[in-house]
Coordinates of C-alpha atoms in Angstrom, one line a residue:
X1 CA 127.7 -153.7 -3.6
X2 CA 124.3 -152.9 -2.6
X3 CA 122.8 -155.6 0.0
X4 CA 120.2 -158.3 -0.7
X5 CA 117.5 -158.7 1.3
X6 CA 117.5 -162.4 1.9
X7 CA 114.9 -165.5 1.4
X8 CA 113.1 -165.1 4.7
X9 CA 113.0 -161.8 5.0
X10 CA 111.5 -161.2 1.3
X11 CA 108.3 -163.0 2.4
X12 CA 108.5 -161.0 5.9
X13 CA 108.2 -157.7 4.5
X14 CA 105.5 -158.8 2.6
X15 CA 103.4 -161.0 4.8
X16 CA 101.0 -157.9 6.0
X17 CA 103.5 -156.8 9.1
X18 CA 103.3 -153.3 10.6
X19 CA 105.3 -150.5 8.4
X20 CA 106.5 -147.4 9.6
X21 CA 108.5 -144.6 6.8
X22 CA 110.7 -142.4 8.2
X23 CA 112.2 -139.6 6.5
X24 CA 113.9 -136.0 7.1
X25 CA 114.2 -132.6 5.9
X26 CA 116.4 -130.3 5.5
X27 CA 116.8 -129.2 8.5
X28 CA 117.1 -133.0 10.3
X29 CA 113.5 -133.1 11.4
X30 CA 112.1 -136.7 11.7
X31 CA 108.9 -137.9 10.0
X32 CA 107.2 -140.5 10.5
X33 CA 104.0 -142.3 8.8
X34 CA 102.5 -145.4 8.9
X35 CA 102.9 -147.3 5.1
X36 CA 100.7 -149.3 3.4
X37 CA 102.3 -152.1 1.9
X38 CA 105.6 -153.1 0.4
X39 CA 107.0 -155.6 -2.0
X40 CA 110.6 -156.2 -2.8
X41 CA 112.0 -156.1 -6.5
X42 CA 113.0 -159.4 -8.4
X43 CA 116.8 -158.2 -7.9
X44 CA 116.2 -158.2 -4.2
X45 CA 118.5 -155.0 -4.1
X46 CA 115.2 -152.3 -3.9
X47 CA 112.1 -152.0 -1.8
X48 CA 108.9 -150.0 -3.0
X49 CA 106.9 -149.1 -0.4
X50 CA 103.6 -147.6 -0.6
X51 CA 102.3 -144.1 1.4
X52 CA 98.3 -143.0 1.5
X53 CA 98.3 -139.7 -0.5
X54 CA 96.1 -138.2 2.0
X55 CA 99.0 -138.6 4.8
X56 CA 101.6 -138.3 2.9
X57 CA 102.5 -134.9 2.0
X58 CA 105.7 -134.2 4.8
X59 CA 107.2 -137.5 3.6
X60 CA 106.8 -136.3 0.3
X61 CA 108.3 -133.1 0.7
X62 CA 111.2 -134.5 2.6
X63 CA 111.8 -137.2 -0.1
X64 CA 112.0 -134.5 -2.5
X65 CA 114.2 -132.5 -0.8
X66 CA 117.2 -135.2 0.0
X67 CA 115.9 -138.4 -0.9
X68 CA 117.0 -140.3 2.3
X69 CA 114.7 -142.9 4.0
X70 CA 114.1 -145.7 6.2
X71 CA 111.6 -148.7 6.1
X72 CA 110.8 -150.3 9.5
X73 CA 108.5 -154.1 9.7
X74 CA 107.5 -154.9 12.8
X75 CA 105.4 -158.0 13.4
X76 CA 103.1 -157.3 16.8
X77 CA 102.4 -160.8 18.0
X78 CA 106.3 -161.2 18.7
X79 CA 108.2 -157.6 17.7
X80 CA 110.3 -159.5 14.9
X81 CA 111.7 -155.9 13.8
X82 CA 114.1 -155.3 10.5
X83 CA 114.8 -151.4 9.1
X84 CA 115.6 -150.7 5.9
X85 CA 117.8 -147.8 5.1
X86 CA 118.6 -145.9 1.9
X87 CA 117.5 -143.2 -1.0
X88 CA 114.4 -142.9 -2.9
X89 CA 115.0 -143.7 -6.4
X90 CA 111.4 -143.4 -7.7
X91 CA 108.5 -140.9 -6.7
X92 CA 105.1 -142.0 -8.4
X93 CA 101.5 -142.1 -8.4
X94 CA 100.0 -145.9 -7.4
X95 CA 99.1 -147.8 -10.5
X96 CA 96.6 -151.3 -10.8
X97 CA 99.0 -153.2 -10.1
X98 CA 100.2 -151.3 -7.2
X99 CA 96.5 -150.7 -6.2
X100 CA 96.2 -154.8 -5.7
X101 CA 99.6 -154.9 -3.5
X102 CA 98.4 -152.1 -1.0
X103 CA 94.8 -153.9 -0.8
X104 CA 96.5 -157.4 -0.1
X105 CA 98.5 -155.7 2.4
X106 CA 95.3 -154.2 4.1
X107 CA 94.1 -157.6 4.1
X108 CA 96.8 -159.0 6.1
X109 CA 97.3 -156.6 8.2
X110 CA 94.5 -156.3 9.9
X111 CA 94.6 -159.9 10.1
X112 CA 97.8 -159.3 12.0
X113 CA 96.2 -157.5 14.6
X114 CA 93.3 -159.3 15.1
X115 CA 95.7 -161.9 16.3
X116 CA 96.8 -159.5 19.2
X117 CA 93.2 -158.5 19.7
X118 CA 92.4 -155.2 17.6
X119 CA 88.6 -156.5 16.7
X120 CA 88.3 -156.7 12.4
X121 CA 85.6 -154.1 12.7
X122 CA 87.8 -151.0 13.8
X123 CA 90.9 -152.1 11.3
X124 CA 89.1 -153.0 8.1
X125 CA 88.5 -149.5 8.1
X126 CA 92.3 -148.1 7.5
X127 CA 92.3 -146.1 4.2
X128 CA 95.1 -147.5 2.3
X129 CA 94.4 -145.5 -1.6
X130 CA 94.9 -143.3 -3.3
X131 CA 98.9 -143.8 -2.5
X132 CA 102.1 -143.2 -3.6
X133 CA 104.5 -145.4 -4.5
X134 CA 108.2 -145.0 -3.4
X135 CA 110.9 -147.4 -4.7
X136 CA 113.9 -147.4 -2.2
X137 CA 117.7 -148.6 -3.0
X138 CA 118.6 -149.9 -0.1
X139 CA 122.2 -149.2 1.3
X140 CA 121.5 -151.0 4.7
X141 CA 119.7 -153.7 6.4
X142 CA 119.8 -153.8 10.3
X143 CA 117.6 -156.2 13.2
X144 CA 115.8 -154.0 15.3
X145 CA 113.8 -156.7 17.4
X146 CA 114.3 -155.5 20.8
X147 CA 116.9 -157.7 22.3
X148 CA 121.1 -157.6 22.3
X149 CA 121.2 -157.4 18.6
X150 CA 119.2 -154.7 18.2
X151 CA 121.0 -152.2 15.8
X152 CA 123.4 -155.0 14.0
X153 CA 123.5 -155.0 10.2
X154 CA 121.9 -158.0 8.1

């Protein structure tokens, strides 16, 4: 059965943290991009995460080619870290709807970072759309906050 992410960590993922995508190609070569908002799915069982178009074309590829990928939140003021593991299910061009998640997302996170000092007027600027929207299946849930239980599943 495939994991649920649970109560607290629902509202985590979408509270504006830092997201990084990582994916591979064929031949095992990491990449890695910085995401641009996320929301989970009513069943709690898949992620869709959200890539600028513009940066996104390796990640593409890759997820085209084998499907596998990983989600990493990271909140800055205290490194609260989770990763998200598992296969892209769903490839597709943001929508309106999606459009209103990725620019809620901008909005907190560069409120995120003000709080650890990165001043509005640099952050506001992140491009965030066109983007693509990826919908994950997640196989695996694992803490990564540095610390002994770094690495241990959810």
């Amino acid at each position: 059965m495939a994991p649920r992410v649970p109560d607290g960590l629902v509202e985590f993922i979408e509270s504006g943290v830092s997201i990084l995508l990582g994916t591979r190609d064929d031949d095992l070569v990491p990449e890695a991009m910085r995401a641009c908002g996320a929301v989970v799915d009513q069943t709690r069982t898949r992620l869709t995460v959200y890539a600028h178009t513009r940066v996104a074309e390796r990640t593409l590829a890759n997820l085209r080619a084998n499907r596998q990928m990983a989600v990493t939140f990271s909140r800055a003021i205290d490194h609260h870290t989770v990763q998200l593991k598992g296969e892209c299910v769903e490839m597709r061009e943001a929508d309106a709807r999606d459009d209103a998640i990725v620019d809620t997302y901008k909005s907190r996170f560069v409120e995120q970072l003000y709080i650890v000092g990165m001043p509005r007027s640099i952050t506001s600027r992140f491009c965030v759309r066109p983007a693509w929207a990826l919908t994950l299946a997640i196989a695996d849930i694992f803490v990564q906050t540095p610390g002994p239980g770094a690495g241990a599943r959810m």
